[in-house]
Each structure stands twice: as C-alpha cells, then as structure tokens.
XYZ file of C-alpha atoms in Angstrom:
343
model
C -28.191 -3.021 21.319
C -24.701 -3.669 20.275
C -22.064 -4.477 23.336
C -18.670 -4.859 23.692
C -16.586 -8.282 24.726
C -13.320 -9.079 24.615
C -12.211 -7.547 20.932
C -15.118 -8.052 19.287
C -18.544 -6.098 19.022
C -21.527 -8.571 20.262
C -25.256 -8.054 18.458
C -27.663 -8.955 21.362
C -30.552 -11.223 20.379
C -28.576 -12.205 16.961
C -25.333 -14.481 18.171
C -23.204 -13.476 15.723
C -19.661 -11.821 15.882
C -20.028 -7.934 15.262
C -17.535 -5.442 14.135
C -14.245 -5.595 15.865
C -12.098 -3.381 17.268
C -10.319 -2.778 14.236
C -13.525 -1.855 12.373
C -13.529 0.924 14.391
C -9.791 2.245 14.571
C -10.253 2.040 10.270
C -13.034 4.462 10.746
C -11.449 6.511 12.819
C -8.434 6.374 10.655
C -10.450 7.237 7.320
C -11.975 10.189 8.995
C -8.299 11.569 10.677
C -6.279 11.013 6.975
C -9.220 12.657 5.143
C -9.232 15.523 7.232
C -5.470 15.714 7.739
C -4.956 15.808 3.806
C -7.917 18.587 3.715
C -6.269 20.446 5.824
C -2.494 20.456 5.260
C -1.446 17.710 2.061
C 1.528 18.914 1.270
C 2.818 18.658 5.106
C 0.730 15.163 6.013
C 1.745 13.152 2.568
C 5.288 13.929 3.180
C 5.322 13.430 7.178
C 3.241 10.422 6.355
C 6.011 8.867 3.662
C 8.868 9.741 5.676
C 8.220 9.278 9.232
C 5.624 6.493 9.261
C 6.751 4.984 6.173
C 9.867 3.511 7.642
C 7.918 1.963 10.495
C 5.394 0.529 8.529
C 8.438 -0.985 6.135
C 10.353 -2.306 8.560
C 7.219 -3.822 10.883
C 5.372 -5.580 7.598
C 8.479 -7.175 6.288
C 9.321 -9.020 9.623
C 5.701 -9.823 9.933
C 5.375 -11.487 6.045
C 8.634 -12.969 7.313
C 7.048 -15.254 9.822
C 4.541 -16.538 7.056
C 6.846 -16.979 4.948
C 6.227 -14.281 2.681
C 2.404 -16.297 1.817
C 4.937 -17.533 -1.223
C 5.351 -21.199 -0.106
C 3.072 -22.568 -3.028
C 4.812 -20.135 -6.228
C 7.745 -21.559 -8.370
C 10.400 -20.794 -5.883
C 11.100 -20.833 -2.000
C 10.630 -18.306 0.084
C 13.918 -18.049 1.050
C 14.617 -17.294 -2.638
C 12.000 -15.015 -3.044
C 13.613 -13.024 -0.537
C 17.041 -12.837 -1.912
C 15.573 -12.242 -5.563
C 13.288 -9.116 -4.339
C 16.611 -7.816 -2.715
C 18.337 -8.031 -5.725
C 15.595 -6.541 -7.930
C 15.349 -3.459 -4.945
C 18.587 -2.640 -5.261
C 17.999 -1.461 -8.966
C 16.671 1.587 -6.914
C 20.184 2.409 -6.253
C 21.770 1.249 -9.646
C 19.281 3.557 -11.786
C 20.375 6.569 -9.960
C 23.809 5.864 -11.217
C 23.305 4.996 -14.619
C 20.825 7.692 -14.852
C 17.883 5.484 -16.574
C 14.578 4.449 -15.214
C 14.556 0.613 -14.031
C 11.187 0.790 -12.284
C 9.306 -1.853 -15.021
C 12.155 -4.171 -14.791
C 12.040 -3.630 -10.680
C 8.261 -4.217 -10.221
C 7.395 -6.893 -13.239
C 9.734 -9.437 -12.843
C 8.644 -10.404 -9.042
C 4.801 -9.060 -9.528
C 5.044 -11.996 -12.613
C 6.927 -14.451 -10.306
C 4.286 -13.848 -7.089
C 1.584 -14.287 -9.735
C 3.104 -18.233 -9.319
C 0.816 -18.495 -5.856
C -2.428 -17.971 -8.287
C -1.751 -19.026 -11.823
C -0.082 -22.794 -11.053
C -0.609 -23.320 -14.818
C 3.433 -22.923 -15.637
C 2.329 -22.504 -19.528
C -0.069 -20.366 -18.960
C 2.439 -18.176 -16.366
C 5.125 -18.228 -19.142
C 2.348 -16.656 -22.022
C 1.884 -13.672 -19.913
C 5.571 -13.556 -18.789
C 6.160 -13.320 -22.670
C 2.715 -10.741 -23.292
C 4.442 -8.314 -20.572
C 8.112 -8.223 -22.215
C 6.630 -7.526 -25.360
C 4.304 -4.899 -23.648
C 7.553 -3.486 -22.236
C 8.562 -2.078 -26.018
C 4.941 -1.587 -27.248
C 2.617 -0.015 -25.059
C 4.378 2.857 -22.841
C 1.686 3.708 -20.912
C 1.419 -0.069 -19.199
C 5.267 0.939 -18.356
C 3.936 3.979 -16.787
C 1.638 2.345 -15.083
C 3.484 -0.984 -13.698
C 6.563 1.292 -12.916
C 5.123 3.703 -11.078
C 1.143 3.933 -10.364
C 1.651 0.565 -9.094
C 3.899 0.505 -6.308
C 2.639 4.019 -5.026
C -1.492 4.048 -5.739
C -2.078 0.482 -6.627
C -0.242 -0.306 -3.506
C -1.274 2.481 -1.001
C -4.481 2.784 -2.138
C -6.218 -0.219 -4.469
C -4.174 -3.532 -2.455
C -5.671 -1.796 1.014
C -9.104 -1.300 -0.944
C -9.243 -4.961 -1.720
C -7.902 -6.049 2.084
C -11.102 -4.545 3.751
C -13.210 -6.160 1.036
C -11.558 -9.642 1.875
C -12.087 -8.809 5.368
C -15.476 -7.764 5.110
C -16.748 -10.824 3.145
C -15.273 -12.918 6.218
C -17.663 -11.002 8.755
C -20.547 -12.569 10.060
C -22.282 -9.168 10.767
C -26.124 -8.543 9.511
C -26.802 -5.698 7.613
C -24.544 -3.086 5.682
C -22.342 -2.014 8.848
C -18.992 -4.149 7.549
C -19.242 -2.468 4.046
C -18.885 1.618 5.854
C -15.296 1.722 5.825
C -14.482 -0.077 2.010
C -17.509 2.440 0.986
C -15.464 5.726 2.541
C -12.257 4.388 1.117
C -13.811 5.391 -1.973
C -15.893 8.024 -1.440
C -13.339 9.763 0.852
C -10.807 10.656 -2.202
C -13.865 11.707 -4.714
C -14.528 14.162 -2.131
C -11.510 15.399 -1.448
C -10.744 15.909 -5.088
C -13.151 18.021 -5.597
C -12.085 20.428 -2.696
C -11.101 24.150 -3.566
C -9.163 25.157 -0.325
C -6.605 27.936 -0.051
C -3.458 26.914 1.693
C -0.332 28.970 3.220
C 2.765 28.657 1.154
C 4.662 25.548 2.592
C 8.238 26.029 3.665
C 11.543 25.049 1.924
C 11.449 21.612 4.219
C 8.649 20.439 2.562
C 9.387 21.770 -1.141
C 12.595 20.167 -0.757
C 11.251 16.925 -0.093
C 8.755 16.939 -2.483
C 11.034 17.958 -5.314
C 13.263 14.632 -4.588
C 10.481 12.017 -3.729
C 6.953 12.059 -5.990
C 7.192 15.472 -7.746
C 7.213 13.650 -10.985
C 4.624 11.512 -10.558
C 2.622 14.027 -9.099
C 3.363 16.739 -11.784
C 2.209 14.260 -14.567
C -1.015 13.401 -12.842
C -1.933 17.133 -12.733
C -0.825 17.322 -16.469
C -3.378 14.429 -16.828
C -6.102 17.172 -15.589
C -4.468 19.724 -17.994
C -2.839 21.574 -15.212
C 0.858 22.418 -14.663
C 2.503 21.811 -11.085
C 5.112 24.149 -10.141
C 7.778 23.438 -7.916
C 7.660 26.503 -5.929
C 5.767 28.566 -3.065
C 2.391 28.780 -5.822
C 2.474 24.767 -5.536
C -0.906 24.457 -3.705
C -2.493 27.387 -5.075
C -3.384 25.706 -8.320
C -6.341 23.761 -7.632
C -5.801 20.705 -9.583
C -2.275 20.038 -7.980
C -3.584 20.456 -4.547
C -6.077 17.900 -5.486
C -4.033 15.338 -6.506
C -1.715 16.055 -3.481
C -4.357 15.866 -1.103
C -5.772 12.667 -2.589
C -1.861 11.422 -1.733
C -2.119 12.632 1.290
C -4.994 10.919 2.472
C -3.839 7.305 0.657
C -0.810 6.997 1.970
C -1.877 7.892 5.211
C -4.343 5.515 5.635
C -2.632 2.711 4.287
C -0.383 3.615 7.181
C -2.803 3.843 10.471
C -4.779 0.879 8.476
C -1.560 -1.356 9.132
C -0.806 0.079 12.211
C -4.464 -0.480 13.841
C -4.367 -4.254 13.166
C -4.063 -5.020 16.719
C -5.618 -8.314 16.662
C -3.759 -9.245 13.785
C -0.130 -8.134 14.376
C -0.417 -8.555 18.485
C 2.253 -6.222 18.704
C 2.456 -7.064 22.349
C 3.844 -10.377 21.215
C 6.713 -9.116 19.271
C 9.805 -10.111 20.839
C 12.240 -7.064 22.944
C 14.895 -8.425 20.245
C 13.332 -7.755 17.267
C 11.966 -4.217 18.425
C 14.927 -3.283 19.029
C 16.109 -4.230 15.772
C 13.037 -2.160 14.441
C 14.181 0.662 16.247
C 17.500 0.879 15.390
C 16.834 0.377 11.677
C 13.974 3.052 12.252
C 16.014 5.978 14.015
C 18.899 5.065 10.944
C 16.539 5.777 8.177
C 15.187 8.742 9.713
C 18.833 9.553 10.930
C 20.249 9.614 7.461
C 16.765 11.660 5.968
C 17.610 14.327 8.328
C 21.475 14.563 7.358
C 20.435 14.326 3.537
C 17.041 14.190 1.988
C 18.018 13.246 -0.946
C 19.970 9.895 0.528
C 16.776 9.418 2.628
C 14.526 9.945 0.098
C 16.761 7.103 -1.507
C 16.831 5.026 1.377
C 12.877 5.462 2.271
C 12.329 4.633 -1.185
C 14.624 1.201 -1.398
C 12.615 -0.085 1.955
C 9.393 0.819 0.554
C 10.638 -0.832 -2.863
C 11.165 -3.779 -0.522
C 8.030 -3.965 1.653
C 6.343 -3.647 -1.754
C 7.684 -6.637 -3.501
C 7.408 -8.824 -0.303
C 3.771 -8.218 -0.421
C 3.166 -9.143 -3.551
C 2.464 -12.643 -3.234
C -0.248 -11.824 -0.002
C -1.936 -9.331 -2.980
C -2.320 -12.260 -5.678
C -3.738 -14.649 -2.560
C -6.320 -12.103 -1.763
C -7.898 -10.873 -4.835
C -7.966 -14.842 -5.686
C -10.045 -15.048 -2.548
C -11.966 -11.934 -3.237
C -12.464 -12.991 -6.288
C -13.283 -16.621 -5.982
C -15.624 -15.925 -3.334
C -17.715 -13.253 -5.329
C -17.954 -16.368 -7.845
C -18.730 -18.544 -5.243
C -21.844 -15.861 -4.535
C -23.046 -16.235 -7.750
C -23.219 -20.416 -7.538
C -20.433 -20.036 -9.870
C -17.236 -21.585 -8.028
C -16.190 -22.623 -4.349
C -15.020 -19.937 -2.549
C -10.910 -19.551 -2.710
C -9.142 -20.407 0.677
C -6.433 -18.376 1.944
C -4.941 -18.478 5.190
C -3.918 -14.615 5.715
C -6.976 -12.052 6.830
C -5.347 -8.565 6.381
C-alpha cells in the first residue's frame, strides 16, 4: 500500500522512492488543461498565453538565472549569452517596423549557439551552422518550422514532453506508474483532436486577441487539414479549426501548471520578498499595458516569451543529451549522459 512522507510517495515492503508530489499535481494538471481546452479553447489558450504566460516568463528566467542559464560549458559565458538572446529578442520589435519576418534569424542563431553545451566538436558545430544558412534560402518549410512551430509547439508542447521523460527515467519507482503522465501528454491531444463539440460564438475580447497573437499560425495549420479559419463569430464552428485551437489550448496550458507545480524544484517559498516583488511589478506592467492595448501586449507578451524561450535553450540541448544518452546507455550502447538540472 502506497503512503505518503515528507514529498515523496513511499512503496511499503519495496524501499524505494515513489511518485512525488509533483507526479501528482502533472496529473491533475493534464486532466484540468484537457478538459479546459474541451470545453472553452478559444477562451483558455488565450487566458492561458496572456495571463499565465507573463508569470511563467518572468519566474523561469530568474530561475535559469541562478544556474546560470545551464550554458557555462557552450562557446560563450553566460553573461554573454544573456546579452546576445536580448539582442536577438528585440528583433521582435524591429520586424514589426520594417514589416518583414525575422523569426529564423531570431530563433537559429542562439538555438545553433546553445547547441555549443552538446556538440563541443567546434568543426563539427560550424558544418551545421553553415547546413542551416544554406537551409535558410533552400528549404522554406525548415524556415517555417524553426521560425515558428518551434518556439510555440516545439517549446510548449515537445521540450515539456521530453522533461517528464528525463524525469521519469530518474525515478526509482517499479512498474509503469512514472510513465502515466508522458503517456497522457500524448494521448491527451490525439483525443482532443478528434473532438466534434459545438461552441457559443466567443466575444470581440477574445477575437481581438486572437487576430493579433497566433491567428496565422493557427489559420495555416487548419489549411494543413484542408480547412479555412475565419476570423469571425463562425471561428469555432468549423471543426478542424476548433481542433487545432483546442489542441493549443490544452499545450500551452499545461506547459504552464507543469512549471508552476514544480514545488520541490522551484521552492517558491525560498524566493526572496525582493525579487517577488520585482516579479510582480514586471507582472501587473505586462498585463497593465495588454489591457490598455492588445496589440502592444500582444507585442510585449510575445518579446518575454521570445526571451524565456531562448534562455531555455541551452537546458533543452542538456536534456535530450541525457534522454538520449541514457536510452543508449539502456541498450549497453553508451554511459548514461550527466546533467545536473531535473526539470
């Protein structure tokens, strides 16, 4: 019979470490963003983006901060890590004013240069630094797709996949009980996709909103399943649009309560009264300025996401290196990768 101690779950008879806490509040979290996005996805992806976004921003950054942003074995220091993925952020505000998408040149450079903390060969580093500029004029859709499916899905959705499959091979628990919650994160979207619900017209808040944050991407995803997504009251009622909202929805909420339920890694009640405040008053500014202007929140949302999203880059590379070297290390292959952060 399992029991609780401390944080952790205890197996009687066994002597092993059991699920913790967190186990739990990710379950719990996979079942409230899956019915949340069922239910309302228009409304839940948006509040979700805005609301919790900026928290989640704001709280990961100055965490990655203290380690240093996991980047103190790539080319450069941390320090000028930071100041580069500032620099390369703020191309979310220059492409608004020269009208031309910068999103490969924001995301490839520092996803190349975090790459640094795996690949140590500098040779090798600068071949596929070379392979991805030329893949920059000759194959659009990797553009597409390192521009924009990467910071949103990859990030929200495949990065917070592979974190619960790092964490999961570091459990000592018998039997298939750590492997529920990486199973659902999979099984949770399938499902939902294949939903046909009939939702209420949402409100000109929330079309609004929509139209100046992920309309785009989220109209050519439903063109992908031969569907058109109109910007109007009929947005939900076509059923392919609804599903990829929903599927939205449900990631990006997650991703959120997933970083937010990390109790026993964060220890929130550690975090000095200084930098809280800081927190808060960068949190009630973003929000602040959203509700004067969406479309200079949406802009402002989108630079500290931009930013939270680069900083985490090298923490990425150091866990599927783990993930991956310890799959090898199943097979007899190779010793298991170490890395120090468990996310």
């Amino acid at each position: 019979m399992p029991r609780f101690s401390g944080n952790v779950w205890q197996i009687d008879g066994e002597g092993m470490q059991g699920l913790r806490r967190s186990d739990w509040g990710d379950f719990t979290a996979l079942l409230v963003s899956a019915v949340a996005a069922a239910m309302a996805p228009l409304q839940v992806f948006l509040f979700a983006y805005i609301f919790l976004g900026p928290m989640h921003y704001l709280t990961e950054m100055a965490w990655l901060r203290k380690k240093e942003f996991y980047f103190g074995d790539g080319l450069v220091s941390p320090k000028i890590y930071l100041v580069l993925a500032t620099g390369t952020a703020s191309l979310v505000l220059l492409q608004l004013g020269v009208h031309r998408d910068l999103g490969y040149w924001i995301i490839a450079p520092l996803l190349l240069l975090s790459l640094s903390v795996w690949l140590r060969n500098r040779y090798v580093l600068a071949a596929v630094m070379l392979s991805a500029l030329a893949a920059a004029f000759l194959v659009k859709p990797w553009v597409y797709f390192i521009a924009v499916i990467t910071p949103t899905l990859v990030h929200v959705f495949f990065f917070t996949w592979v974190f619960m499959i790092s964490g999961a091979l570091r459990k000592q628990v018998p039997g298939y009980a750590k492997w529920v919650n990486p199973t659902l994160v999979v099984v949770l979207p399938l499902a939902l996709l294949g939903l046909n619900i009939h939702y209420a017209q949402p409100g000109s808040f929330w079309l609004r909103s929509e139209a100046v944050s992920f309309a785009g991407l989220h109209a050519t995803l439903s063109k992908h399943l031969h569907h058109t997504m109109q910007m109007n009251e009929t947005l939900l009622s076509d059923r392919a649009a609804a599903a990829v909202v929903r599927v939205f929805a449900f990631a990006y909420l997650f991703h959120y309560l997933n970083w937010f339920a990390k109790t026993e890694l964060l220890q929130w009640h550690k975090i000095s009264g200084r930098a809280w405040t800081t927190i808060g008053c960068l949190y009630a500014a973003a929000i602040g300025v959203y509700m004067w202007n969406i479309r200079v929140g949406i802009i402002v949302v989108n630079f500290m996401g931009m930013m939270h999203v680069l900083l985490e880059f090298p923490l990425n590379w150091h866990t599927l290196r783990f993930v991956t070297g310890r799959m090898r290390g199943v097979r007899g292959e190779t010793k298991p990768a170490r890395v120090e952060a468990t996310v």
